[in-house]
PDB file of C-alpha atoms in Angstrom:
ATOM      1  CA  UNK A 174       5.224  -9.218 -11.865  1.00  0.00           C
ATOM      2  CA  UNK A 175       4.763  -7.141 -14.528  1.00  0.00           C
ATOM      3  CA  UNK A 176       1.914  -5.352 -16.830  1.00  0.00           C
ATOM      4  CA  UNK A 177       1.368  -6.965 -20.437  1.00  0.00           C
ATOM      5  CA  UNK A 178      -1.455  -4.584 -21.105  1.00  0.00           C
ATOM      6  CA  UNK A 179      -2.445  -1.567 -19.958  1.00  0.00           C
ATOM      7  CA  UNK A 180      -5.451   0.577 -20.493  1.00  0.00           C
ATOM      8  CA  UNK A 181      -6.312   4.028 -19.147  1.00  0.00           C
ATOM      9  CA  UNK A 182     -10.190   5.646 -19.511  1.00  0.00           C
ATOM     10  CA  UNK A 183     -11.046   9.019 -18.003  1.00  0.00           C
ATOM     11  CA  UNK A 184     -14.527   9.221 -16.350  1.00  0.00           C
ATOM     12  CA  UNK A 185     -16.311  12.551 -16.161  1.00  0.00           C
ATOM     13  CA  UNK A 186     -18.473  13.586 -13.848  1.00  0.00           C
ATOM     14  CA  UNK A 187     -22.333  13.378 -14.034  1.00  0.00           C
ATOM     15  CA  UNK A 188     -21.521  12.525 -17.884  1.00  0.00           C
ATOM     16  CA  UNK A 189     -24.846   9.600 -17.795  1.00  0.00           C
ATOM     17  CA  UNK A 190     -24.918   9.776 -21.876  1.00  0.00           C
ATOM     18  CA  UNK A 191     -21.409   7.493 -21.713  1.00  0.00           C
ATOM     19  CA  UNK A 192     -22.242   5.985 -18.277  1.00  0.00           C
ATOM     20  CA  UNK A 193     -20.956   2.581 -19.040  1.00  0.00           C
ATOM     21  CA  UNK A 194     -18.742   2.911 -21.898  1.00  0.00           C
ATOM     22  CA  UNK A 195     -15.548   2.200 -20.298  1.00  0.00           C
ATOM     23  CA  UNK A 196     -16.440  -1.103 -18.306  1.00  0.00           C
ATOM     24  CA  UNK A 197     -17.799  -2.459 -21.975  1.00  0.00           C
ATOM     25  CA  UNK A 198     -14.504  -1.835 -23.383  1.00  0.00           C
ATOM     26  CA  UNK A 199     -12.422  -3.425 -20.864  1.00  0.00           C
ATOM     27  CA  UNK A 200     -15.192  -6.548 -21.068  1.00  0.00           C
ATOM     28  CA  UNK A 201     -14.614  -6.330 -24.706  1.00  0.00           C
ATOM     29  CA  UNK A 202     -10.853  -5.990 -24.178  1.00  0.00           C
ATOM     30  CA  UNK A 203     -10.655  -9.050 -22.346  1.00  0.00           C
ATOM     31  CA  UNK A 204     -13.335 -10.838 -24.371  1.00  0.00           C
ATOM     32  CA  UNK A 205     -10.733 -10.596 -27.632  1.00  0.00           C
ATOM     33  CA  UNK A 206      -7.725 -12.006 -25.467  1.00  0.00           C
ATOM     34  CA  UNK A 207      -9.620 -14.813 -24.767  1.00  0.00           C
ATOM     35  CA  UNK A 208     -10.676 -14.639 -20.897  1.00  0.00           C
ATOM     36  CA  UNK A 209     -13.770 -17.053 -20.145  1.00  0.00           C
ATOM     37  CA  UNK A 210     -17.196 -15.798 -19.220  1.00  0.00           C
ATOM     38  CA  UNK A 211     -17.192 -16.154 -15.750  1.00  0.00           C
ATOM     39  CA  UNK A 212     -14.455 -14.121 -15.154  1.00  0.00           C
ATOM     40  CA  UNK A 213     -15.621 -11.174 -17.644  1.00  0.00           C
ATOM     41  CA  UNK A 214     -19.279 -11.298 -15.598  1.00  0.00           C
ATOM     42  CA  UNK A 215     -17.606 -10.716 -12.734  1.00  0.00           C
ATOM     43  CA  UNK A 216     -15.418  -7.572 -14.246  1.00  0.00           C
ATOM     44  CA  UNK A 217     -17.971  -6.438 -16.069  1.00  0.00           C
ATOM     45  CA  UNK A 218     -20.290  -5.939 -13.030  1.00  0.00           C
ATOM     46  CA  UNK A 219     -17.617  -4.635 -10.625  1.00  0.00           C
ATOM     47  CA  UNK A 220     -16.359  -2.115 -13.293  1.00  0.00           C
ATOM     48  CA  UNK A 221     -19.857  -0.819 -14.088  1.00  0.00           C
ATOM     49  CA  UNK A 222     -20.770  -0.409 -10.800  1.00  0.00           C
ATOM     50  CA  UNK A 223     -17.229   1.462  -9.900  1.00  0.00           C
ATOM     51  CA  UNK A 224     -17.010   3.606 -13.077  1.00  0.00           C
ATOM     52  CA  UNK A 225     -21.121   4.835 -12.504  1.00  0.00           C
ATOM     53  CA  UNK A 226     -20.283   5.523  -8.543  1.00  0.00           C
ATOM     54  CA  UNK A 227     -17.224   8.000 -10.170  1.00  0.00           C
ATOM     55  CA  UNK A 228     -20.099   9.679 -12.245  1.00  0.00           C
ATOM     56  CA  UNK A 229     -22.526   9.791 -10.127  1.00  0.00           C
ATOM     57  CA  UNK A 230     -20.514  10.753  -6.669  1.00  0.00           C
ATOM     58  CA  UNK A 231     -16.829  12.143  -7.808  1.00  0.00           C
ATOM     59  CA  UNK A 232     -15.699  14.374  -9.526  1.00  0.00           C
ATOM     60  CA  UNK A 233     -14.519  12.291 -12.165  1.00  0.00           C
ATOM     61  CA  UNK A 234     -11.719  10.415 -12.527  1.00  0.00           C
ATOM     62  CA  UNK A 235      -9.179   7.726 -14.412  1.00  0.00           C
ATOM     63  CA  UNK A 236      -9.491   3.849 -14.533  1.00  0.00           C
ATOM     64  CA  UNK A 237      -6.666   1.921 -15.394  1.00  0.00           C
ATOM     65  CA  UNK A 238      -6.765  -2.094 -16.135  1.00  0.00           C
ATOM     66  CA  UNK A 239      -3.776  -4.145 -16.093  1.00  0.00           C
ATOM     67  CA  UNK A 240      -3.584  -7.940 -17.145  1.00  0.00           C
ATOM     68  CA  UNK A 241      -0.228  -9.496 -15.236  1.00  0.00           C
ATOM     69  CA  UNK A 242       1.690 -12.320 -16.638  1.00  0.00           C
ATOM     70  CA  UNK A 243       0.017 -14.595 -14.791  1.00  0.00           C
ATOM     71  CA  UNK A 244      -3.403 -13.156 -16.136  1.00  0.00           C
ATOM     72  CA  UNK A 245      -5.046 -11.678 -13.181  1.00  0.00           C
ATOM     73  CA  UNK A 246      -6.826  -8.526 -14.154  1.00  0.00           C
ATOM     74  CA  UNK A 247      -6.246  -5.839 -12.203  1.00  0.00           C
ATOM     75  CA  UNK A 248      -8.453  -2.627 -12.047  1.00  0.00           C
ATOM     76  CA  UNK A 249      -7.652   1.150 -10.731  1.00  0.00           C
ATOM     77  CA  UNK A 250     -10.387   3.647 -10.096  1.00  0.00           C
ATOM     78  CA  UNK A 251      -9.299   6.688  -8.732  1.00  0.00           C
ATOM     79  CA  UNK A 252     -11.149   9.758  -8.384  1.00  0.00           C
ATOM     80  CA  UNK A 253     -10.103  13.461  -6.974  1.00  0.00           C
ATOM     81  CA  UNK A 254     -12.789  13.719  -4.694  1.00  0.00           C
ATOM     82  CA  UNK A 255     -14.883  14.399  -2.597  1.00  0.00           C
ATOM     83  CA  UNK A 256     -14.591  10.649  -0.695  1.00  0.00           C
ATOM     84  CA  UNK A 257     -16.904   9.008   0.860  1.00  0.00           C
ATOM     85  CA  UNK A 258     -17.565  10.347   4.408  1.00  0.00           C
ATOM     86  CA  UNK A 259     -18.642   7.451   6.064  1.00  0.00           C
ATOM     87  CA  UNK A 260     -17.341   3.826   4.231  1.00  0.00           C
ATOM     88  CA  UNK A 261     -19.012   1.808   6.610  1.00  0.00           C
ATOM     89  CA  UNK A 262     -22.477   3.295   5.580  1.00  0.00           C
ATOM     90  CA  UNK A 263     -21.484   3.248   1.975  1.00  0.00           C
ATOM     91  CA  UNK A 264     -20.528  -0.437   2.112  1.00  0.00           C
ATOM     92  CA  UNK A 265     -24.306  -1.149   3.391  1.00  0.00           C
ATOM     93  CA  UNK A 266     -26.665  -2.748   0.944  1.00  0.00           C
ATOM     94  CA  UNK A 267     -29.415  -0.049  -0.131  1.00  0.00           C
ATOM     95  CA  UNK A 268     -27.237   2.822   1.254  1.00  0.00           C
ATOM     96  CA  UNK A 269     -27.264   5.843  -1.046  1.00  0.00           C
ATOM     97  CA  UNK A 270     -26.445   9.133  -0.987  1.00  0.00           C
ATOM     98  CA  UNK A 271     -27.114   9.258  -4.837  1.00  0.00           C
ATOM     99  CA  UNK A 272     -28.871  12.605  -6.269  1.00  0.00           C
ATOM    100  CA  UNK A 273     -32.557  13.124  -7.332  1.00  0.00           C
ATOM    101  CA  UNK A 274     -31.090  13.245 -11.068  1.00  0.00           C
ATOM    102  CA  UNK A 275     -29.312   9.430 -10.526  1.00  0.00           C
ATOM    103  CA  UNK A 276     -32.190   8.094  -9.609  1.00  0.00           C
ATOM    104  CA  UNK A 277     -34.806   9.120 -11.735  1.00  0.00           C
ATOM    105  CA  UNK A 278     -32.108   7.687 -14.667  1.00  0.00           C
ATOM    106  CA  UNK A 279     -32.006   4.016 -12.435  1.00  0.00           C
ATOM    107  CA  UNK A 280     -28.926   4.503 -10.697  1.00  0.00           C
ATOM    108  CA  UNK A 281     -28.002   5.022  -6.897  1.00  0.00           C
ATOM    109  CA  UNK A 282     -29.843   1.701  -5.534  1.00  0.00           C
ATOM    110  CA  UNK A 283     -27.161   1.492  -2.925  1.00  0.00           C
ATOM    111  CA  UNK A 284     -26.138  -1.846  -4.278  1.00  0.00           C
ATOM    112  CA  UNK A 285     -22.331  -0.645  -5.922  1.00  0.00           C
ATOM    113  CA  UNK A 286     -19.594  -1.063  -3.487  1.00  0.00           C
ATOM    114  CA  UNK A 287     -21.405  -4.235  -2.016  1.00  0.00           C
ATOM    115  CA  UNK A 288     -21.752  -5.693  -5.319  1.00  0.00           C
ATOM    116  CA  UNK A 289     -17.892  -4.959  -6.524  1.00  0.00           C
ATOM    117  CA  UNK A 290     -16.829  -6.466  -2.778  1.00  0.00           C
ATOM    118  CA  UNK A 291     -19.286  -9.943  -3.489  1.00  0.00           C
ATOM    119  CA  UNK A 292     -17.512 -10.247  -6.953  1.00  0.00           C
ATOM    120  CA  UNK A 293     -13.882  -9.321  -6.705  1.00  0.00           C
ATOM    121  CA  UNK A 294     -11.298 -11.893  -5.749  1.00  0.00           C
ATOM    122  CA  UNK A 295      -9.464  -8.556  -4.109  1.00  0.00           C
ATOM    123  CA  UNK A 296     -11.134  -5.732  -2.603  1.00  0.00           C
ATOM    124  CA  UNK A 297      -9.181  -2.612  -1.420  1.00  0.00           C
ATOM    125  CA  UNK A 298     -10.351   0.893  -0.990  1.00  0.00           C
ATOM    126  CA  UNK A 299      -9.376   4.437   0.247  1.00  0.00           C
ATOM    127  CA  UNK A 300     -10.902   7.237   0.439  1.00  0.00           C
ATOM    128  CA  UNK A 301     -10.358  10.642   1.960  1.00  0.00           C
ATOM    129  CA  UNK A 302     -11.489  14.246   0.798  1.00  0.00           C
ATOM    130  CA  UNK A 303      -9.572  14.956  -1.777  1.00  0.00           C
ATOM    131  CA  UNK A 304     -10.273  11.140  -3.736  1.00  0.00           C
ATOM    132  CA  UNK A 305     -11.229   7.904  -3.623  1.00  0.00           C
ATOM    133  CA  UNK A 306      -9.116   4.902  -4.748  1.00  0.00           C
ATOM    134  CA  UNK A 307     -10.512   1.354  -5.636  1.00  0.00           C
ATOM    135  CA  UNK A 308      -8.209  -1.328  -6.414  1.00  0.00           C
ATOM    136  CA  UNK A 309     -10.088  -4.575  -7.444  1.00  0.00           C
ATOM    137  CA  UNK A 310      -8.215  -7.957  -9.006  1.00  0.00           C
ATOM    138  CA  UNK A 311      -9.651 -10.672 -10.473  1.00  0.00           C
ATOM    139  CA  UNK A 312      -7.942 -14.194 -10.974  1.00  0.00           C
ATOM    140  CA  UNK A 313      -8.780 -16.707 -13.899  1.00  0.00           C
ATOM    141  CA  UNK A 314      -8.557 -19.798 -11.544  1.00  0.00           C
ATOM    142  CA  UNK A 315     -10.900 -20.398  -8.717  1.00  0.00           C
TER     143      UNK A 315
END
């Protein structure tokens, strides 16, 4: 099955002044096409939470979105680094190894990966030293 749209956004590190921007285009993206509200609340939260862990933990990195023919959405994050040394932790609700600076601005309530997991219809992740990779779908039909 192939891609009939793609979208790449680059995500830099520690840049909280666009922390966000990227998830609210791809909601908007798939707003325009048509795609109903309960699937673009569940995008919206799991790319949020995904493109503010590659601020505030990564060093960056690229997310790409594809919508397949048979309209799944399907979302890339993937970072060059550092990982996350212990998933298991990291998949913990209220888990954080977030800075001083993220939290003071809101962020690093330990809530991200277990949020994108409760609201993806897929759920795959790597992660080793030298990047992270987060590959989340999300079907139109139940």
């Amino acid at each position: 099955m192939s891609a009939v749209l793609h979208r790449e956004y680059q995500v830099v590190q520690d840049d909280y002044a666009h922390a966000g921007e990227a998830s609210s285009h791809i909601k908007q993206t798939l707003s325009q096409i048509g795609y109903p509200p309960r699937v673009l609340r569940r995008v919206a939260v799991a790319s949020y939470e995904a493109e503010i862990n590659m601020i505030i933990h990564a060093y960056g990195g690229k997310i790409t979105m594809e919508v397949m023919e048979d309209g799944t959405v399907s979302l890339l994050f993937a970072d060059p680094g550092p990982g996350i040394p212990d998933l298991e932790k990291a998949m913990t609700p209220g888990w954080s190894t977030a800075s001083e600076k993220a939290r003071e601005l809101g962020f690093g309530a330990g809530m991200g990966l277990p949020n994108i997991r409760r609201v993806s219809d897929q759920f795959d992740i790597r992660t080793s030293p030298s990047g992270t990779t987060l590959k989340l779908c999300f079907r139109q039909t139940p």
